[in-house]
Amino acid sequence: MHAHGHEHDPGGHAGHSHGVAADTDRRWLAAALGLIAVFMTAEVTVGVVAGSLALISDAAHMLTDAASIVLALVAMRLAARPARGGFTYGLKRAEILSAQANGLTLLLLGAWLAYEAVRRLIDPPQVAGGPMLATALVGIVVNVTAAWCISKANRTSLNVEGAYQHVLNDLFAFIGTAAAAFVVLLTGADRADPVATLVVVALMAKAAYGLLRDSGRIFLEAAPADVDPDLLGDRLVARPDVVEVHDLHVWQITSGQAALSAHVLVETGGDCHAVRRDLEQLLRHDYGITHTTLQVDHAPEQVLQVALPGDRTGAGDPGHCEAPHGPVHREEPHPH
């Protein structure tokens, strides 16, 4: 029996291709941050003077926009540091922490705004529609520009996507605020202001759920959303000379960078190196997984014998693989 272990990760950045350089990403994010910070300061003043909760909520949301971009910039610098010491993957998951922070701030801010909006629906204060409308229209322009800046960065990163979702939700908020201001000016219905706020809260909750779900999958080391591990195992075992695949694990190191490990058994007399190269090519070409660790062995005699579907003989044979994880994939029916 011959054992062959292999890891392949060209450039150490497999499957995490950036359309633009990291420095360029940072410049676009910094430009968006400057726009948001300047406008947010002016908006708080107008919101207090006009008595508009929608404007104040937009300003508070813009504060979280700014914080999300700062987190993104810090996380990008941490993720760029080389692997060393106990951090064998480096600090690549710093960006996932940032994405989770963005999702949580959206939820918490949304809860506070929902409470304030309901309170104002019950007892609506007077709202100055003119300043509210003017500020909202300027806010739309500012957020469109900021969203465009962030969209030029690498949005395959959950970190950048989190900042983008913050700004995009703020854009929707300003559109809602502008609509509410029109209603206030035309009809004097001050309740339009908190109603617009509740619409924005719903959008914030939706964006927060998406960020927390995607970042949570990475922290729990789930397979990428577009990869079914069972179907992947069936494809691997269907390759020439492959008898069995078990201990198959596929997970994400960070957004856009998947890794895979598996134990592969090859027919007696089969070329283990050729099989490994063939499997790596399949994973790279069809799944974009280039960070792989494949242990390739010749199959023990028991595995080569005819076995009943689901029989784990061989995989559970002492000395071969004492504690196999997950289903055993063979060219026969097996549980999924």
Coordinates of C-alpha atoms in Angstrom, one line a residue:
M1 CA 0.0 0.0 0.0
H2 CA 1.3 3.4 -0.9
A3 CA 0.1 6.6 0.7
H4 CA 0.3 10.0 -1.1
G5 CA -0.7 13.2 0.5
H6 CA -0.9 16.4 -1.5
E7 CA -1.8 20.0 -1.0
H8 CA -2.2 22.4 -3.9
D9 CA -2.7 26.1 -3.4
P10 CA -1.0 28.2 -6.1
G11 CA -0.2 31.6 -4.9
G12 CA -1.9 30.9 -1.6
H13 CA -5.0 32.7 -2.8
A14 CA -6.9 30.1 -4.7
G15 CA -10.4 30.8 -5.7
H16 CA -10.3 34.3 -4.3
S17 CA -9.5 36.3 -7.3
H18 CA -9.7 40.0 -7.0
G19 CA -10.8 42.0 -10.1
V20 CA -8.7 44.9 -8.8
A21 CA -5.7 45.2 -6.5
A22 CA -6.3 45.4 -2.8
D23 CA -4.8 48.9 -2.7
T24 CA -7.4 49.9 -5.3
D25 CA -10.2 48.4 -3.2
R26 CA -9.0 50.4 -0.2
R27 CA -9.0 53.7 -2.3
W28 CA -12.6 53.1 -3.4
L29 CA -13.7 52.3 0.1
A30 CA -11.9 55.4 1.5
A31 CA -13.6 57.6 -1.1
A32 CA -17.0 56.3 -0.1
L33 CA -16.2 56.8 3.6
G34 CA -15.3 60.5 3.0
L35 CA -18.5 61.2 1.2
I36 CA -20.6 59.5 3.9
A37 CA -18.9 61.2 6.8
V38 CA -19.3 64.7 5.4
F39 CA -22.9 64.3 4.5
M40 CA -23.8 62.5 7.8
T41 CA -22.7 65.5 9.8
A42 CA -24.9 67.9 7.9
E43 CA -27.9 65.5 8.0
V44 CA -27.9 65.2 11.8
T45 CA -28.3 68.9 12.1
V46 CA -31.1 69.1 9.6
G47 CA -32.9 66.1 11.1
V48 CA -32.9 67.7 14.6
V49 CA -34.1 71.1 13.2
A50 CA -36.8 69.5 11.0
G51 CA -37.9 67.1 13.7
S52 CA -37.7 64.2 11.2
L53 CA -37.2 60.7 12.6
A54 CA -36.6 59.5 9.1
L55 CA -33.7 61.8 8.6
I56 CA -32.2 61.1 12.1
S57 CA -32.6 57.3 11.4
D58 CA -30.9 57.8 8.0
A59 CA -28.1 59.6 9.7
A60 CA -27.8 56.8 12.3
H61 CA -27.7 54.3 9.5
M62 CA -25.0 56.4 7.7
L63 CA -23.0 56.2 11.0
T64 CA -23.1 52.4 10.7
D65 CA -22.2 52.7 7.0
A66 CA -19.1 54.6 8.0
A67 CA -18.3 52.0 10.7
S68 CA -18.8 49.1 8.3
I69 CA -16.4 50.7 5.8
V70 CA -13.8 51.3 8.6
L71 CA -14.2 47.7 9.6
A72 CA -13.8 46.6 6.0
L73 CA -10.6 48.6 5.6
V74 CA -9.1 47.2 8.9
A75 CA -10.1 43.6 8.0
M76 CA -8.6 43.9 4.5
R77 CA -5.2 44.9 6.1
L78 CA -5.4 42.0 8.6
A79 CA -6.4 39.5 5.9
A80 CA -3.4 40.6 3.8
R81 CA -0.9 39.6 6.5
P82 CA 1.0 36.3 5.7
A83 CA 0.3 33.1 7.6
R84 CA 2.6 32.7 10.6
G85 CA 2.7 31.0 14.0
G86 CA -0.5 29.4 15.1
F87 CA -2.5 31.2 12.3
T88 CA -1.8 28.8 9.5
Y89 CA -4.3 30.4 7.2
G90 CA -3.2 33.9 8.3
L91 CA -6.0 36.3 9.4
K92 CA -8.2 35.8 6.3
R93 CA -11.3 35.3 8.4
A94 CA -11.0 38.8 9.9
E95 CA -13.2 39.9 7.0
I96 CA -15.9 37.4 8.1
L97 CA -15.8 38.9 11.6
S98 CA -16.4 42.2 9.9
A99 CA -19.3 40.9 7.9
Q100 CA -20.9 39.5 11.1
A101 CA -20.4 42.8 12.8
N102 CA -22.1 44.6 9.9
G103 CA -25.0 42.2 10.0
L104 CA -25.5 42.6 13.8
T105 CA -25.3 46.4 13.7
L106 CA -28.0 46.4 11.0
L107 CA -30.3 44.3 13.2
L108 CA -29.7 46.3 16.4
L109 CA -30.1 49.6 14.7
G110 CA -33.3 48.3 12.9
A111 CA -34.8 47.3 16.3
W112 CA -34.2 50.7 17.7
L113 CA -35.6 52.5 14.7
A114 CA -38.7 50.2 14.7
Y115 CA -39.4 51.1 18.3
E116 CA -39.1 54.8 17.6
A117 CA -41.2 54.6 14.5
V118 CA -44.0 52.8 16.3
R119 CA -43.9 55.4 19.1
R120 CA -44.2 58.2 16.5
L121 CA -47.1 56.4 14.8
I122 CA -49.0 56.6 18.0
D123 CA -48.1 60.2 18.8
P124 CA -46.7 61.8 15.6
P125 CA -44.7 65.0 16.1
Q126 CA -44.8 67.8 13.6
V127 CA -42.4 67.4 10.7
A128 CA -40.9 70.1 8.5
G129 CA -41.4 68.6 5.0
G130 CA -39.3 71.1 3.0
P131 CA -35.9 70.6 4.7
M132 CA -36.7 66.9 5.0
L133 CA -37.2 66.6 1.2
A134 CA -34.1 68.6 0.3
T135 CA -31.9 66.6 2.6
A136 CA -33.3 63.3 1.3
L137 CA -32.7 64.2 -2.3
V138 CA -29.1 65.2 -1.6
G139 CA -28.7 62.0 0.4
I140 CA -29.9 59.9 -2.6
V141 CA -27.1 61.5 -4.7
V142 CA -24.5 60.9 -2.0
N143 CA -25.5 57.3 -1.5
V144 CA -25.6 56.5 -5.2
T145 CA -22.1 57.8 -5.5
A146 CA -20.9 55.9 -2.4
A147 CA -22.5 52.7 -3.6
W148 CA -20.8 53.1 -7.0
C149 CA -17.5 53.6 -5.3
I150 CA -17.9 50.4 -3.2
S151 CA -19.2 48.5 -6.2
K152 CA -15.8 49.1 -7.9
A153 CA -14.1 47.1 -5.1
N154 CA -14.1 43.3 -4.9
R155 CA -17.6 42.4 -3.9
T156 CA -16.9 38.7 -3.8
S157 CA -15.6 39.5 -0.4
L158 CA -18.3 39.2 2.3
N159 CA -16.5 42.1 4.0
V160 CA -16.9 44.5 1.1
E161 CA -20.4 43.1 0.4
G162 CA -21.3 44.0 4.0
A163 CA -20.3 47.6 3.5
Y164 CA -22.1 47.7 0.2
Q165 CA -25.3 46.4 1.7
H166 CA -25.1 49.1 4.4
V167 CA -24.8 51.8 1.8
L168 CA -27.5 50.3 -0.5
N169 CA -30.0 50.1 2.3
D170 CA -29.2 53.7 3.2
L171 CA -30.0 54.6 -0.4
F172 CA -33.4 52.9 -0.1
A173 CA -33.9 54.8 3.2
F174 CA -33.4 58.1 1.5
I175 CA -35.8 57.2 -1.3
G176 CA -38.4 56.3 1.3
T177 CA -37.6 59.5 3.2
A178 CA -38.1 61.6 0.1
A179 CA -41.4 60.0 -0.6
A180 CA -42.5 60.6 3.0
A181 CA -41.5 64.2 2.7
F182 CA -43.6 64.6 -0.4
V183 CA -46.6 63.2 1.4
V184 CA -46.0 65.5 4.4
L185 CA -45.8 68.6 2.1
L186 CA -48.8 67.7 0.1
T187 CA -51.2 66.3 2.8
G188 CA -49.6 67.3 6.2
A189 CA -49.8 63.6 7.2
D190 CA -46.8 63.5 9.7
R191 CA -47.2 59.7 10.1
A192 CA -45.7 59.3 6.7
D193 CA -42.3 59.9 8.4
P194 CA -42.4 56.8 10.7
V195 CA -44.0 54.7 8.0
A196 CA -41.0 55.3 5.8
T197 CA -38.8 54.4 8.7
L198 CA -40.5 51.0 9.1
V199 CA -40.0 50.2 5.4
V200 CA -36.3 50.9 5.8
V201 CA -36.2 48.7 8.9
A202 CA -37.6 45.8 6.8
L203 CA -34.9 46.3 4.2
M204 CA -32.2 46.4 7.0
A205 CA -33.5 43.1 8.5
K206 CA -33.3 41.4 5.1
A207 CA -29.7 42.6 4.4
A208 CA -28.7 41.6 8.0
Y209 CA -30.1 38.1 7.6
G210 CA -28.1 37.5 4.4
L211 CA -24.8 38.7 5.9
L212 CA -25.3 36.7 9.1
R213 CA -26.3 33.6 7.2
D214 CA -23.4 33.7 4.8
S215 CA -20.8 34.5 7.4
G216 CA -22.2 32.0 9.8
R217 CA -21.9 29.2 7.2
I218 CA -18.2 30.1 6.9
F219 CA -17.6 30.0 10.7
L220 CA -19.4 26.7 10.9
E221 CA -17.2 25.4 8.1
A222 CA -20.2 24.4 5.9
A223 CA -19.6 23.6 2.3
P224 CA -19.9 26.5 -0.2
A225 CA -23.5 27.2 -1.0
D226 CA -23.0 26.1 -4.6
V227 CA -21.4 22.8 -3.8
D228 CA -23.2 19.6 -2.8
P229 CA -20.6 17.4 -1.0
D230 CA -22.6 14.2 -1.7
L231 CA -22.8 14.9 -5.4
L232 CA -19.2 15.9 -5.4
G233 CA -18.2 12.6 -3.8
D234 CA -20.1 10.7 -6.4
R235 CA -18.3 12.5 -9.2
L236 CA -14.9 11.8 -7.6
V237 CA -15.6 8.1 -7.2
A238 CA -16.8 7.8 -10.8
R239 CA -13.3 8.8 -12.1
P240 CA -11.1 6.1 -13.6
D241 CA -9.3 3.7 -11.1
V242 CA -11.1 5.3 -8.1
V243 CA -12.6 2.6 -5.9
E244 CA -13.8 4.7 -2.9
V245 CA -13.8 8.2 -1.5
H246 CA -14.4 8.9 2.2
D247 CA -13.5 11.5 4.8
L248 CA -14.5 14.1 2.3
H249 CA -14.6 17.6 3.7
V250 CA -15.2 20.8 1.8
W251 CA -15.3 24.2 3.5
Q252 CA -14.6 27.9 3.0
I253 CA -11.5 29.5 4.5
T254 CA -13.0 32.9 3.8
S255 CA -15.4 34.2 1.2
G256 CA -14.5 33.0 -2.3
Q257 CA -11.8 30.7 -1.1
A258 CA -12.8 27.1 -0.7
A259 CA -10.7 24.1 0.5
L260 CA -11.2 20.4 0.2
S261 CA -9.6 17.3 1.8
A262 CA -10.5 13.6 1.1
H263 CA -9.2 10.0 1.4
V264 CA -9.2 8.3 -1.9
L265 CA -8.7 4.6 -2.5
V266 CA -7.4 3.4 -5.9
E267 CA -7.5 0.0 -7.6
T268 CA -4.5 -2.3 -7.0
G269 CA -2.0 -1.5 -9.7
G270 CA -3.5 1.9 -10.4
D271 CA -1.3 5.0 -10.6
C272 CA -2.0 7.0 -7.5
H273 CA -0.2 10.1 -8.8
A274 CA -2.2 10.1 -12.0
V275 CA -5.5 9.7 -10.1
R276 CA -4.6 12.6 -7.8
R277 CA -3.8 14.9 -10.8
D278 CA -7.0 13.9 -12.5
L279 CA -9.1 14.7 -9.4
E280 CA -7.3 18.0 -8.8
Q281 CA -8.1 19.0 -12.4
L282 CA -11.8 18.1 -12.0
L283 CA -12.0 20.1 -8.8
R284 CA -10.2 23.1 -10.2
H285 CA -12.0 23.2 -13.5
D286 CA -15.6 22.3 -12.4
Y287 CA -15.7 23.7 -8.9
G288 CA -13.0 26.3 -8.7
I289 CA -11.4 24.5 -5.7
T290 CA -7.6 24.7 -6.0
H291 CA -6.7 24.4 -2.3
T292 CA -6.9 20.6 -2.0
T293 CA -5.4 17.9 0.2
L294 CA -5.9 14.4 -1.1
Q295 CA -4.6 11.3 0.6
V296 CA -4.5 8.7 -2.1
D297 CA -3.9 5.0 -1.2
H298 CA -4.2 1.6 -2.9
A299 CA -7.4 0.0 -1.7
P300 CA -7.1 -2.9 0.8
E301 CA -8.4 -6.3 -0.5
Q302 CA -11.7 -6.0 1.4
V303 CA -12.8 -2.9 -0.5
L304 CA -12.1 -4.6 -3.8
Q305 CA -14.4 -7.5 -2.9
V306 CA -18.1 -7.4 -3.7
A307 CA -19.9 -5.7 -0.8
L308 CA -23.5 -4.9 0.0
P309 CA -24.6 -1.3 -0.5
G310 CA -23.7 0.8 2.5
D311 CA -21.1 -1.8 3.8
R312 CA -18.2 0.1 5.3
T313 CA -15.7 -2.8 5.2
G314 CA -12.4 -1.4 4.3
A315 CA -13.1 2.2 5.3
G316 CA -13.6 1.2 8.9
D317 CA -10.8 -1.5 8.8
P318 CA -8.5 -0.8 11.8
G319 CA -5.2 0.6 10.5
H320 CA -6.8 2.0 7.4
C321 CA -9.1 4.7 8.7
E322 CA -10.1 4.3 12.3
A323 CA -12.7 7.0 12.5
P324 CA -14.2 7.8 9.1
H325 CA -16.4 10.9 8.8
G326 CA -19.5 11.2 6.6
P327 CA -20.7 8.8 3.9
V328 CA -18.5 6.4 2.0
H329 CA -18.7 7.0 -1.8
R330 CA -18.4 4.0 -4.0
E331 CA -19.6 3.1 -7.5
E332 CA -22.8 1.6 -6.0
P333 CA -26.0 2.9 -4.3
H334 CA -25.2 4.4 -0.9
P335 CA -27.0 6.6 1.6
H336 CA -26.9 10.4 1.2

